[in-house]
Coordinates of C-alpha atoms in Angstrom, one line a residue:
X79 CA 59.1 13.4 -68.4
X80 CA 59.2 9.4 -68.4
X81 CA 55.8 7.9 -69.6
X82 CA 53.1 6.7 -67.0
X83 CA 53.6 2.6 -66.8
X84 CA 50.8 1.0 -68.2
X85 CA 48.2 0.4 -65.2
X86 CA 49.6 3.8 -63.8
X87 CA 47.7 5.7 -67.2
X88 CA 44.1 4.3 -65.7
X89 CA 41.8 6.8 -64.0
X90 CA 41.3 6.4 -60.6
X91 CA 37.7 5.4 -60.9
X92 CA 38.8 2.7 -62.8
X93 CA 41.2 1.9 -60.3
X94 CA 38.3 2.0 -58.0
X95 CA 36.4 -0.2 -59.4
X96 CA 39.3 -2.6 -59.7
X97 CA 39.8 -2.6 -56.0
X98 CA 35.9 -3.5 -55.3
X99 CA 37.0 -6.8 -57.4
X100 CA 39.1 -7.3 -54.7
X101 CA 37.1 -5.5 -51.5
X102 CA 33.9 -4.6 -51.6
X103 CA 33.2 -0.4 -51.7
X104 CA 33.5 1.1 -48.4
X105 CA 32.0 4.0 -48.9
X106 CA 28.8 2.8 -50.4
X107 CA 28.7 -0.5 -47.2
X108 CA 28.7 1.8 -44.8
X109 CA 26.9 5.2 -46.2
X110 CA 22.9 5.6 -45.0
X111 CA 20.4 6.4 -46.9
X112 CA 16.8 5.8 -47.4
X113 CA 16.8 2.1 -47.3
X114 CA 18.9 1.7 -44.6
X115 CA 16.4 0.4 -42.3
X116 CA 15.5 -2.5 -44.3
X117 CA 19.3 -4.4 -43.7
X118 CA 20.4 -3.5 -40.4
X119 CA 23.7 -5.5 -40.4
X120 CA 24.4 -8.9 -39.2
X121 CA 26.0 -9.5 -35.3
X122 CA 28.2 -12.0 -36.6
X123 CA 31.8 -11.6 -35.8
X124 CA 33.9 -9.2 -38.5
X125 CA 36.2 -11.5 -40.2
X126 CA 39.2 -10.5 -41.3
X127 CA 39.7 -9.8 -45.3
X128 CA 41.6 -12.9 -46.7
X129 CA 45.5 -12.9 -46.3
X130 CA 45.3 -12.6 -50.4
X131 CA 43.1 -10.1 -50.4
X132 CA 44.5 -7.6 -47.5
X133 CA 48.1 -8.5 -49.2
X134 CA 46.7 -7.4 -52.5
X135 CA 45.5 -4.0 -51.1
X136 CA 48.5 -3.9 -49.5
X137 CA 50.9 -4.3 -52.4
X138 CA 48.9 -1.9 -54.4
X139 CA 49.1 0.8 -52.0
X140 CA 52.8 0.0 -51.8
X141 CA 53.3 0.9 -55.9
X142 CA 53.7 5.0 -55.6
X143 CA 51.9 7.5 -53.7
X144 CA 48.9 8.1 -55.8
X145 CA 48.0 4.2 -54.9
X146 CA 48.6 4.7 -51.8
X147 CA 45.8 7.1 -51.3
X148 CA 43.4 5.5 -53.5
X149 CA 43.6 2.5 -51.1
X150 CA 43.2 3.7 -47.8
X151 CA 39.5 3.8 -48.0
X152 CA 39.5 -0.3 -48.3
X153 CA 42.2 -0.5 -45.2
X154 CA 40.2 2.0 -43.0
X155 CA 36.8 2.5 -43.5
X156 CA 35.8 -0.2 -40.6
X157 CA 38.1 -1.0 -38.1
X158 CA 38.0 -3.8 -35.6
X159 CA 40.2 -3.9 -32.6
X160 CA 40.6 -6.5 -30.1
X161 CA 41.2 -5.1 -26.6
X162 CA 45.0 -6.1 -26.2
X163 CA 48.2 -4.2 -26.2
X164 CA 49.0 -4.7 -29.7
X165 CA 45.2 -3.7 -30.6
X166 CA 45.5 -0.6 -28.7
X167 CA 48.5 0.3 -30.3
X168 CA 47.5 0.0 -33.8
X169 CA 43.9 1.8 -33.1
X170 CA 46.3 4.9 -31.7
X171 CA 48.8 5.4 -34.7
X172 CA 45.5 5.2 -36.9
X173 CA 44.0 7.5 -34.7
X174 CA 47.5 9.5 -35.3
X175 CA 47.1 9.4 -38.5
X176 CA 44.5 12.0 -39.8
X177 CA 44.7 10.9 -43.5
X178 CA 43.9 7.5 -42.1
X179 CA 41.2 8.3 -39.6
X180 CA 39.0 10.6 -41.3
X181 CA 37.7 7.5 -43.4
X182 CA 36.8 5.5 -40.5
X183 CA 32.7 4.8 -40.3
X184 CA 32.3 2.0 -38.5
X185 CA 34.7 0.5 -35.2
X186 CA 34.3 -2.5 -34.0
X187 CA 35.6 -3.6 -30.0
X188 CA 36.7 -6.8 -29.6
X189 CA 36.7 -7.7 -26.2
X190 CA 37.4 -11.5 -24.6
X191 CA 36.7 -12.6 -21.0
X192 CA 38.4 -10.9 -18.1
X193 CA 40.2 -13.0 -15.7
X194 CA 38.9 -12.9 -12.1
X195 CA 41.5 -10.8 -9.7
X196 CA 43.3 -14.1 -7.6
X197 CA 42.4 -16.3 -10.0
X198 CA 44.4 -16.9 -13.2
X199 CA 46.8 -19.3 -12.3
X200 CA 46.3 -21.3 -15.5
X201 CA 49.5 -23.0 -15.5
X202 CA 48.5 -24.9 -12.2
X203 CA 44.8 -25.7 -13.4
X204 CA 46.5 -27.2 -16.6
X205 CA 49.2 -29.2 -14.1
X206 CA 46.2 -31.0 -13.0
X207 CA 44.0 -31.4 -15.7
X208 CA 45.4 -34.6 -16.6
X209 CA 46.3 -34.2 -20.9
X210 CA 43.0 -32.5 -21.6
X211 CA 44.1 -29.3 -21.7
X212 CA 48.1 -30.6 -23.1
X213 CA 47.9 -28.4 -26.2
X214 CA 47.5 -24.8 -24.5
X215 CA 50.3 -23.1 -23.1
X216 CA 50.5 -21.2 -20.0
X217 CA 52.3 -18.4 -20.7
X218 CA 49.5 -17.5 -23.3
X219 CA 46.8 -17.2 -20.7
X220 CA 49.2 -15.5 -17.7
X221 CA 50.5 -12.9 -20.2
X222 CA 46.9 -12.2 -21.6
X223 CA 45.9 -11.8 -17.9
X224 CA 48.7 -10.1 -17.0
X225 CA 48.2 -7.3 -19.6
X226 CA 43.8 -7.4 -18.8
X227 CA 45.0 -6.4 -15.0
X228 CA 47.8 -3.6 -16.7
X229 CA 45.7 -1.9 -18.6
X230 CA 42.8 -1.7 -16.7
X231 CA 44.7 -0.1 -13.8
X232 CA 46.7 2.2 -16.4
X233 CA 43.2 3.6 -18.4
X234 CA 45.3 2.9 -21.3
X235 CA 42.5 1.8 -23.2
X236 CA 40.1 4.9 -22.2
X237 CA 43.0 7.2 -23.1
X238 CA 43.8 5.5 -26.4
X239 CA 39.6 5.4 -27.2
X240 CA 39.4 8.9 -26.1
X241 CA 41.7 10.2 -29.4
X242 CA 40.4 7.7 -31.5
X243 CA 36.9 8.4 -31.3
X244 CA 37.9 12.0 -31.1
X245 CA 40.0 11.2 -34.5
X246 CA 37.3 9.4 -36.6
X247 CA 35.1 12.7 -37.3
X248 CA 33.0 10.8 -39.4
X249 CA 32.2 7.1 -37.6
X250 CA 28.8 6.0 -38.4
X251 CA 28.6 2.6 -36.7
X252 CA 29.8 1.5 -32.9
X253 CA 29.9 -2.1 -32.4
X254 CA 30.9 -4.0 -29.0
X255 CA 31.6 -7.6 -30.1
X256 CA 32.6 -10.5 -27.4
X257 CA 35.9 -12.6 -28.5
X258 CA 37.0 -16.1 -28.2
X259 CA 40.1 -17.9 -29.8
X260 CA 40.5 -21.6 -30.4
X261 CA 42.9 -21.4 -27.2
X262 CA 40.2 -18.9 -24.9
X263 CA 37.3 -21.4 -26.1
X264 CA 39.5 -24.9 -24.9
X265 CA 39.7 -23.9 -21.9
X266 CA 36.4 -22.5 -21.0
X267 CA 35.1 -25.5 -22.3
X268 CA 37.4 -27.2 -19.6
X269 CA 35.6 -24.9 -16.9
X270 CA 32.6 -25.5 -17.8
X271 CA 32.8 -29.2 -17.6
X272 CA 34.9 -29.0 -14.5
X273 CA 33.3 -25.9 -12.2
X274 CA 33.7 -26.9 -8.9
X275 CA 37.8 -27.9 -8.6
X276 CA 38.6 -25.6 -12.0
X277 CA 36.9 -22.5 -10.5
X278 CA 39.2 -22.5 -7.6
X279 CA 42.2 -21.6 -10.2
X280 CA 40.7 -19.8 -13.1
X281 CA 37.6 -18.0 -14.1
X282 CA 36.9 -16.2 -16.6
X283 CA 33.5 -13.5 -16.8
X284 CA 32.1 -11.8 -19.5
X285 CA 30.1 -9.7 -17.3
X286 CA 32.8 -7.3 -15.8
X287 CA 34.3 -7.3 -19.4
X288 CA 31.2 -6.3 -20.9
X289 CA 30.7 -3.7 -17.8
X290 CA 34.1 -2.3 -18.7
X291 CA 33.4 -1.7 -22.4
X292 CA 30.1 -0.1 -22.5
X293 CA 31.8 2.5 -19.9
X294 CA 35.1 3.2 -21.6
X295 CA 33.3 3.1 -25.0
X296 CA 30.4 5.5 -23.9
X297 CA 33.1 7.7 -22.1
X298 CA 35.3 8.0 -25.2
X299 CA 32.3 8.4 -27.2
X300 CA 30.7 11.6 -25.3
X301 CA 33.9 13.1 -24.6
X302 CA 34.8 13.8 -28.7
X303 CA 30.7 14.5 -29.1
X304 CA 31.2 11.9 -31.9
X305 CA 28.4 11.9 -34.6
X306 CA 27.6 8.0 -35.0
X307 CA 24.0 7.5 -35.2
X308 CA 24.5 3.4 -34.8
X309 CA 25.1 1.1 -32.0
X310 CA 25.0 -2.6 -31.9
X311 CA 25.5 -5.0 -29.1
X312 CA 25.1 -8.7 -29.4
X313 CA 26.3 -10.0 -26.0
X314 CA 25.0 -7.7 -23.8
X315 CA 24.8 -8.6 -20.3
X316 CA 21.9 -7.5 -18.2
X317 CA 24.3 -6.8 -15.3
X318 CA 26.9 -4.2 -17.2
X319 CA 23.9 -2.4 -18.7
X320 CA 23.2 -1.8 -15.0
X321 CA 26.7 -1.1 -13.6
X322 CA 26.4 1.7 -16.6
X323 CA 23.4 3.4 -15.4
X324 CA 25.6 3.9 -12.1
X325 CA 28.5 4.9 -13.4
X326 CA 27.6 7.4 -16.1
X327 CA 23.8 7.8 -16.2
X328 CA 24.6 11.9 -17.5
X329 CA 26.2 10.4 -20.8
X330 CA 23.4 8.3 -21.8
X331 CA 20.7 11.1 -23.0
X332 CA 23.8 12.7 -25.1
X333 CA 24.4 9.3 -26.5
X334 CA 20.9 8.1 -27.2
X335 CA 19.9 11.5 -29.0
X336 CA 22.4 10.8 -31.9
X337 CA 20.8 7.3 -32.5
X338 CA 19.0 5.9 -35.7
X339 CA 19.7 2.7 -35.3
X340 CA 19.7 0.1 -32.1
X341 CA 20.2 -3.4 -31.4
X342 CA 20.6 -5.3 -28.3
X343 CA 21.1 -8.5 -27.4
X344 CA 21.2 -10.3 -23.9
X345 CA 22.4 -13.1 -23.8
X346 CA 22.6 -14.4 -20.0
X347 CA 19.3 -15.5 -18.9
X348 CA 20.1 -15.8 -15.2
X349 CA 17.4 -13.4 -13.4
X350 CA 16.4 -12.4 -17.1
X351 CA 12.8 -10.9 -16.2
X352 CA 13.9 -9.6 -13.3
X353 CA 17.0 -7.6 -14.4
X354 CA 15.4 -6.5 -17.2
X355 CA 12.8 -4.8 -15.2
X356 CA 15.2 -3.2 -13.3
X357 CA 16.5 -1.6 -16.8
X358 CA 13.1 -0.5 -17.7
X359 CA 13.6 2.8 -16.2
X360 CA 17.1 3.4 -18.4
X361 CA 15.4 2.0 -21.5
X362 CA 12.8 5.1 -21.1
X363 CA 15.5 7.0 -20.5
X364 CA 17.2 6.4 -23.5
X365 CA 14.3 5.3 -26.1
X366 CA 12.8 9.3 -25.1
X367 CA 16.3 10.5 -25.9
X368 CA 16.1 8.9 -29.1
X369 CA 14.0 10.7 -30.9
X370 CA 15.4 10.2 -34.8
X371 CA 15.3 6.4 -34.2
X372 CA 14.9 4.4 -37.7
X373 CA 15.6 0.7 -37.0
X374 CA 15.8 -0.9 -33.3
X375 CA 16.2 -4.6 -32.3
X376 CA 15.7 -5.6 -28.6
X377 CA 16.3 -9.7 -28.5
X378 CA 16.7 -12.3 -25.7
X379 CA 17.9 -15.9 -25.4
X380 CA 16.3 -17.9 -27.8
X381 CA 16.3 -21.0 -24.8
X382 CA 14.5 -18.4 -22.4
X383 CA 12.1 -16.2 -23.3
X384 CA 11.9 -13.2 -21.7
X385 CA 8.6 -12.5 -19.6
X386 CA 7.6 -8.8 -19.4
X387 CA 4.9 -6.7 -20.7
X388 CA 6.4 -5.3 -23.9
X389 CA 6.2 -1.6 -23.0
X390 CA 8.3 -2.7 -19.9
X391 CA 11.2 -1.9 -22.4
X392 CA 9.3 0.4 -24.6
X393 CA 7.4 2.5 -22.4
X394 CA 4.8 3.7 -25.1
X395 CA 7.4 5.4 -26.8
X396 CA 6.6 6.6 -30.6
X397 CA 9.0 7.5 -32.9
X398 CA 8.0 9.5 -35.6
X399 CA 10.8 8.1 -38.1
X400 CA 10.6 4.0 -37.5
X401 CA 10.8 2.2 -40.2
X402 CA 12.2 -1.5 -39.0
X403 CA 11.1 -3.2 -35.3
X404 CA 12.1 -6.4 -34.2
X405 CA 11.9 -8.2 -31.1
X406 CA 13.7 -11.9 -30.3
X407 CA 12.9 -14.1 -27.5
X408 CA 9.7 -12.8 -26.4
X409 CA 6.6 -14.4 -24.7
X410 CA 3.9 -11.8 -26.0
X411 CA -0.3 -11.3 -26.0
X412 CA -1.5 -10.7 -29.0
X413 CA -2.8 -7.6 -28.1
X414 CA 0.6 -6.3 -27.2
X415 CA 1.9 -6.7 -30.9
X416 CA -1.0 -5.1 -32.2
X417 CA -0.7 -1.9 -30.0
X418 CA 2.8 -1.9 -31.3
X419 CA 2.2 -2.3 -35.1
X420 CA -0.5 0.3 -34.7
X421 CA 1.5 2.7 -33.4
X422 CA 4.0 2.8 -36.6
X423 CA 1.1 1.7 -39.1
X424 CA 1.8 4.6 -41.1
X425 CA 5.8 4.3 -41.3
X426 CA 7.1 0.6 -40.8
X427 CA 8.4 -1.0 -43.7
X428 CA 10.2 -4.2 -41.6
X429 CA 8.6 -6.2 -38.8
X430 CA 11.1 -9.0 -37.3
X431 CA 9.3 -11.2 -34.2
X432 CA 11.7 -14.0 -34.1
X433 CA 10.8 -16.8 -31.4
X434 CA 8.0 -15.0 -30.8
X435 CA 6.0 -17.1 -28.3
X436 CA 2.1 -16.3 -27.9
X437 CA 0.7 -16.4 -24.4
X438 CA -2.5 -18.2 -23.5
X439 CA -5.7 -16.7 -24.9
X440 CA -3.7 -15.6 -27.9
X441 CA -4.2 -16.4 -31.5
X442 CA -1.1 -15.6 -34.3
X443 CA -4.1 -15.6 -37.2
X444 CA -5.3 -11.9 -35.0
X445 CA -1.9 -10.6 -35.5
X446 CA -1.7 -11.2 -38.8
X447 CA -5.0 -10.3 -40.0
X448 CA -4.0 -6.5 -38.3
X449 CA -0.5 -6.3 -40.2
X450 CA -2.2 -7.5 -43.5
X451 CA -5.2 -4.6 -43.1
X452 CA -3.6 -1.9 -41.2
X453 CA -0.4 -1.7 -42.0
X454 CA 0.2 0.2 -44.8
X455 CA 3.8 0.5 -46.0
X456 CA 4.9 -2.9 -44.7
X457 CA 7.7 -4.7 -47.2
X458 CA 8.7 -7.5 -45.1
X459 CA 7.8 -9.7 -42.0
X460 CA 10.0 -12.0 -40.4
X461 CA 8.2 -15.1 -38.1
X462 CA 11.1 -17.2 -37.7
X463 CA 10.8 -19.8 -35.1
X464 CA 7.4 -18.2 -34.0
X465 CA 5.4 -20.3 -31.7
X466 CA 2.8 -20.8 -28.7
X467 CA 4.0 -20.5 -25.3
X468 CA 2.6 -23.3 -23.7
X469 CA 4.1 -25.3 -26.6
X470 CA 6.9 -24.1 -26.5
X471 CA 7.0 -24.8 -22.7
X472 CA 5.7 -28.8 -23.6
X473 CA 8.9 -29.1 -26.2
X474 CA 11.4 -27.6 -24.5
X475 CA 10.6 -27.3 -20.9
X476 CA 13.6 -26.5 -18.8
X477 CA 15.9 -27.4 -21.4
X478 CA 19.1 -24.7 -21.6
X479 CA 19.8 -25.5 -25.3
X480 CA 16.6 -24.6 -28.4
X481 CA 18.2 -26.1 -31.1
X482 CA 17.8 -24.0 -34.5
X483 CA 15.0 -26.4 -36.3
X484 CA 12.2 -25.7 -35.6
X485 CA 9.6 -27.8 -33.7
X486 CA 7.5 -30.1 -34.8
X487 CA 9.2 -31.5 -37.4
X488 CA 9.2 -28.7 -40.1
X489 CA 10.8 -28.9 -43.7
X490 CA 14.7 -28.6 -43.6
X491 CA 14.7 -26.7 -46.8
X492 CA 13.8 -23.6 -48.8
X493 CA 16.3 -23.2 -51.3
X494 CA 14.1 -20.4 -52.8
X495 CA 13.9 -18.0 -50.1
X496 CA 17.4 -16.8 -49.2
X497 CA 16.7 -13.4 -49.2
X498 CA 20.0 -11.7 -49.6
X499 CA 19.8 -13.2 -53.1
X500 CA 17.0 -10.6 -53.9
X501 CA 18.1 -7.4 -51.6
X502 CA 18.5 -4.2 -54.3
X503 CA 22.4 -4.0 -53.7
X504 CA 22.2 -0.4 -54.7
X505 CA 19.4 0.6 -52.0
X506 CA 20.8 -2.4 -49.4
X507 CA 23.8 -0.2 -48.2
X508 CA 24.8 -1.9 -45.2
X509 CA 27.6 -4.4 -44.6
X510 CA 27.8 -6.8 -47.2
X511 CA 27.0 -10.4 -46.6
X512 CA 30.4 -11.3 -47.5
X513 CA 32.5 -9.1 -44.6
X514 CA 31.1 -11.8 -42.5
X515 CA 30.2 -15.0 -44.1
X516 CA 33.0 -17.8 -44.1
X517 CA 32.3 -19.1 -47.8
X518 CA 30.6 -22.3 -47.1
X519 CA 27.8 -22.2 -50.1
X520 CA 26.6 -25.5 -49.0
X521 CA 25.5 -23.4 -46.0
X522 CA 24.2 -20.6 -47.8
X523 CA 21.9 -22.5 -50.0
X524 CA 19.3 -23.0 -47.4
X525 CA 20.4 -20.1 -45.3
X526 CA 16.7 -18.8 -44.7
X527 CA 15.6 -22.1 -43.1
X528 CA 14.9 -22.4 -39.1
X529 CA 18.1 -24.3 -38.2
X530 CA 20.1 -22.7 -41.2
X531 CA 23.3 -20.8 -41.0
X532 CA 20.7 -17.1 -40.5
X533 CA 18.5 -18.5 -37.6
X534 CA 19.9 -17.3 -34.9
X535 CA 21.2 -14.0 -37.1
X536 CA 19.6 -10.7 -35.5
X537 CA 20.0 -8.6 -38.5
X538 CA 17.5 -6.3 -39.1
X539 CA 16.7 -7.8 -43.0
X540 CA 13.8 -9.7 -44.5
X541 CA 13.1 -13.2 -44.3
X542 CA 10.6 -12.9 -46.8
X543 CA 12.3 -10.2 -49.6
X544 CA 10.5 -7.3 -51.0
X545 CA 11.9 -6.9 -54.2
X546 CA 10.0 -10.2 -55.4
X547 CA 7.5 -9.3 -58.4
X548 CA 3.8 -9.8 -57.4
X549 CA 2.6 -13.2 -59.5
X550 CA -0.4 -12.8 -61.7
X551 CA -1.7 -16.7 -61.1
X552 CA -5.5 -16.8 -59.6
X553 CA -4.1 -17.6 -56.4
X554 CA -6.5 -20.9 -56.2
X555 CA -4.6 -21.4 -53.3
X556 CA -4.0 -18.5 -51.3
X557 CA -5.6 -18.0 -48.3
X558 CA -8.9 -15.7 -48.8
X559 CA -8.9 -14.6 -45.0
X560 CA -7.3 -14.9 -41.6
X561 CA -9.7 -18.0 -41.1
X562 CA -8.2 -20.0 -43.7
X563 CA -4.3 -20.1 -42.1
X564 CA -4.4 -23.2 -40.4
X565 CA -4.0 -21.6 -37.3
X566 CA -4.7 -24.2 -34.5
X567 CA -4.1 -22.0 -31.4
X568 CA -1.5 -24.7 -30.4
X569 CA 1.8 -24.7 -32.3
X570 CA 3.1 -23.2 -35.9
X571 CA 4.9 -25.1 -38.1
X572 CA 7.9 -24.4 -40.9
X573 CA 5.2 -24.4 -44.1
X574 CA 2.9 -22.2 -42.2
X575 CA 4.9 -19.7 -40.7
X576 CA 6.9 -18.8 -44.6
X577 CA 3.0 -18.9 -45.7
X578 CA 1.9 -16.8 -43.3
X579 CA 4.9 -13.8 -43.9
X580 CA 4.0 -14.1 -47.6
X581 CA 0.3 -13.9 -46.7
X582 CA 0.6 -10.3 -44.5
X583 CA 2.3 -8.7 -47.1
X584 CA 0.2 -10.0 -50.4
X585 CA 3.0 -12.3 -52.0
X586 CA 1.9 -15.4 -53.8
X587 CA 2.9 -18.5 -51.5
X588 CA 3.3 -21.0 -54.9
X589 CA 4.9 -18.4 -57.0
X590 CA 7.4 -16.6 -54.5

């Protein structure tokens, strides 16, 4: 019997460890357990693994059969596929695959704009756009059309989604993610600068894409019963959520019972308040069905504020099992946070209420003083870009675009807060930081700031971390009460807004 090559006499845990050097653990990314609710995973785009490190897994998977097991787990644990011909075909020989599929936890649909039916002739918009558009080709855009309208009219997509989510028996995590390349991003640039003339030859929605998605997805998903407990949505569009209640209202109970973990996004603010109050009904619908929900994240356009009472979308709903709520985008009463809090007092461990605006007659130091008294297992408050409404309404006005500094000419830096420095890796099991961050340290360093790289980020994590020790000092200069926040009633600042998240939770503001 020859003798084992050196690397080839190391035990596979070993090996194991080796290949987290290269790829971070699967298994232990994606697993849930009692923690999971403090790091609900980021919304940012999955990037690919670097071309070194997927070759690496590659190559070692390539060396004899025993390798090629032991790597599988770092190839197929989440998979992303864009909706294209070439993406469908890969997710259905995975899908063929049972070796392959049965380590699958989290899938990820890519999906880009869809063309409008009459209305793709690139190659004559880019005839007349006179060298702007001189580096995209044609034939890109007609044969991405072209197959859009193919398999769309086929249900190629719905079939192959039907035996992949029937293949991965143990998916965790359904994500619905809206895609742009360099060449997709050019030209609706072009449109958007030139709507009147361009429109007549292309145009390109996100909303019948979006609509087209959520049913396939939600189809594929009841028809193999699948057991994933999460869903995220980024880019939803107010519009599809509705063409969904039409088209399969029976799936969505089945679908929301399975849920511990939500979050939404909207990101069209056209009609906001009123389409979302046309979805109030379906979010009772589902938020009742949901009855082992953890973590849930409802957020809106941080340049528009949505404008509803907040049990317009949450109907009074209590979940016995909550642990992190967080809202974006909001223009809120005091009183209606309060109610809120009070309700999971006993159970919430993470509060986000990111551009948070109060209404008239509201004061933030009343919302705080509650979360500081009442609420008794609370780790971690986020306030990031909180303000006043009529403030916010004398800053920005109409404006379409809320830049990611705050008003009012806050501090650009906090190089001692980024809290995914401090996050207990062995308790913070969801995605990695690193799955999604595109190396730039000189971004990280002030990453919890309110223009940094994390301000517009709708994880579910703390701003202010947990895991901090409490300091010991005499705290000359912490604030005794409520009274002594500096609230004005008018506008919150950068300084007072970290402050006040330290404050409602007990941490130190010098020594923290």
């Amino acid at each position: 019997m020859p003798r084992k090559a050196g690397i080839q006499k190391l035990s596979n845990e070993l090996l194991k460890d080796i290949l987290d050097h290269i790829e971070a653990d699967p298994e232990r990314s994606v697993s849930i357990d009692r923690r999971a609710y403090l790091s609900v995973e980021s919304f940012r785009l999955p990037s690919p693994p670097l071309p070194s490190q997927a070759q690496d897994i590659g190559n070692f998977r390539l060396a004899c059969r025993r390798f090629a097991e032991l790597g599988i787990p770092y190839q197929f644990t989440r998979i992303a596929t864009r909706f294209s011909r070439a993406g469908l075909q890969r997710l259905e020989k995975i899908a063929s695959r049972p070796n392959l599929a049965k380590h699958t936890k989290k899938f990820s649909y890519l999906i880009p704009f869809f063309y409008v039916e009459g209305r793709e002739r690139v190659g004559e918009l880019l005839h007349h756009a006179n060298g702007d558009l001189q580096t995209l080709d044609a034939s890109f855009f007609e044969r991405k059309a072209e197959a859009q309208r193919s398999i769309v009219r086929s249900g190629e997509d719905l079939r192959v989604l039907k035996k992949a989510m029937m293949a991965f028996r143990f998916l965790q995590h359904v994500q619905i993610l809206r895609l742009q390349d360099e060449a997709d991003r050019s030209l609706l640039d072009y449109l958007h600068e030139n709507d009147d003339a361009a429109l007549l030859l292309v145009d390109l929605k996100w909303t019948p894409a979006c609509t087209h998605a959520l049913r396939t997805v939600g189809e594929a998903l009841a028809d193999a019963r699948s057991p994933f407990t999460r869903f995220s949505g980024p880019m939803m569009n107010p519009q599809s959520v509705l063409a969904l209640k039409k088209g399969i209202p029976q799936t969505i109970p089945v679908l929301s019972e399975r849920l511990t973990c939500l979050e939404l996004h909207f990101d069209d603010p056209i009609d906001l308040n009123a389409r979302m109050k046309d979805l109030s009904p379906l979010f009772k619908l589902t938020f009742a069905s949901a009855r082992n929900m953890q973590a849930v994240h409802i957020g809106f356009p941080s340049r528009q504020p949505l404008n509803l009472d907040l049990e317009e979308i949450f109907h009074n709903i209590h979940w016995e099992k909550l642990r992190a709520f967080g809202v974006q985008a909001w223009r809120l009463s005091a009183e209606e946070i309060i109610s809120l809090a009070r309700r999971y007092s006993k159970t919430l461990r993470g509060l986000r209420l990111r551009d948070v605006q109060l209404k008239d007659g509201s004061m933030w130091k009343d919302v705080l003083a509650m979360l500081r008294a009442e609420m008794e297992l609370l780790d971690w408050v986020s306030l990031r870009r909180i303000d006043y409404s009529s403030h916010f309404d004398e800053v920005w006005g109409d404006s379409m675009e809320v830049p990611d500094y705050p008003p009012g000419g806050a501090s650009d830096s906090d190089e001692d807060d980024d809290f995914h420095a401090h996050v207990d890796l062995e308790d913070d099991v969801f995605e990695s930081e690193d799955e999604y961050s595109d190396g730039d340290s000189d971004e990280r360093s002030n990453a919890d700031t309110d223009h940094g790289p994390d301000a517009n980020e709708l994880a579910l994590s703390p701003d202010t971390p947990a895991s901090l020790p409490f300091c010991t000092c005499s705290r000359s200069s912490f604030p005794a009460t409520a009274d002594d926040l500096g609230d004005n009633g008018h506008f919150v600042v950068y300084q007072q807004r970290k402050l006040w998240e330290k404050w409602v939770i007990g941490r130190c503001p010098e020594h923290t």
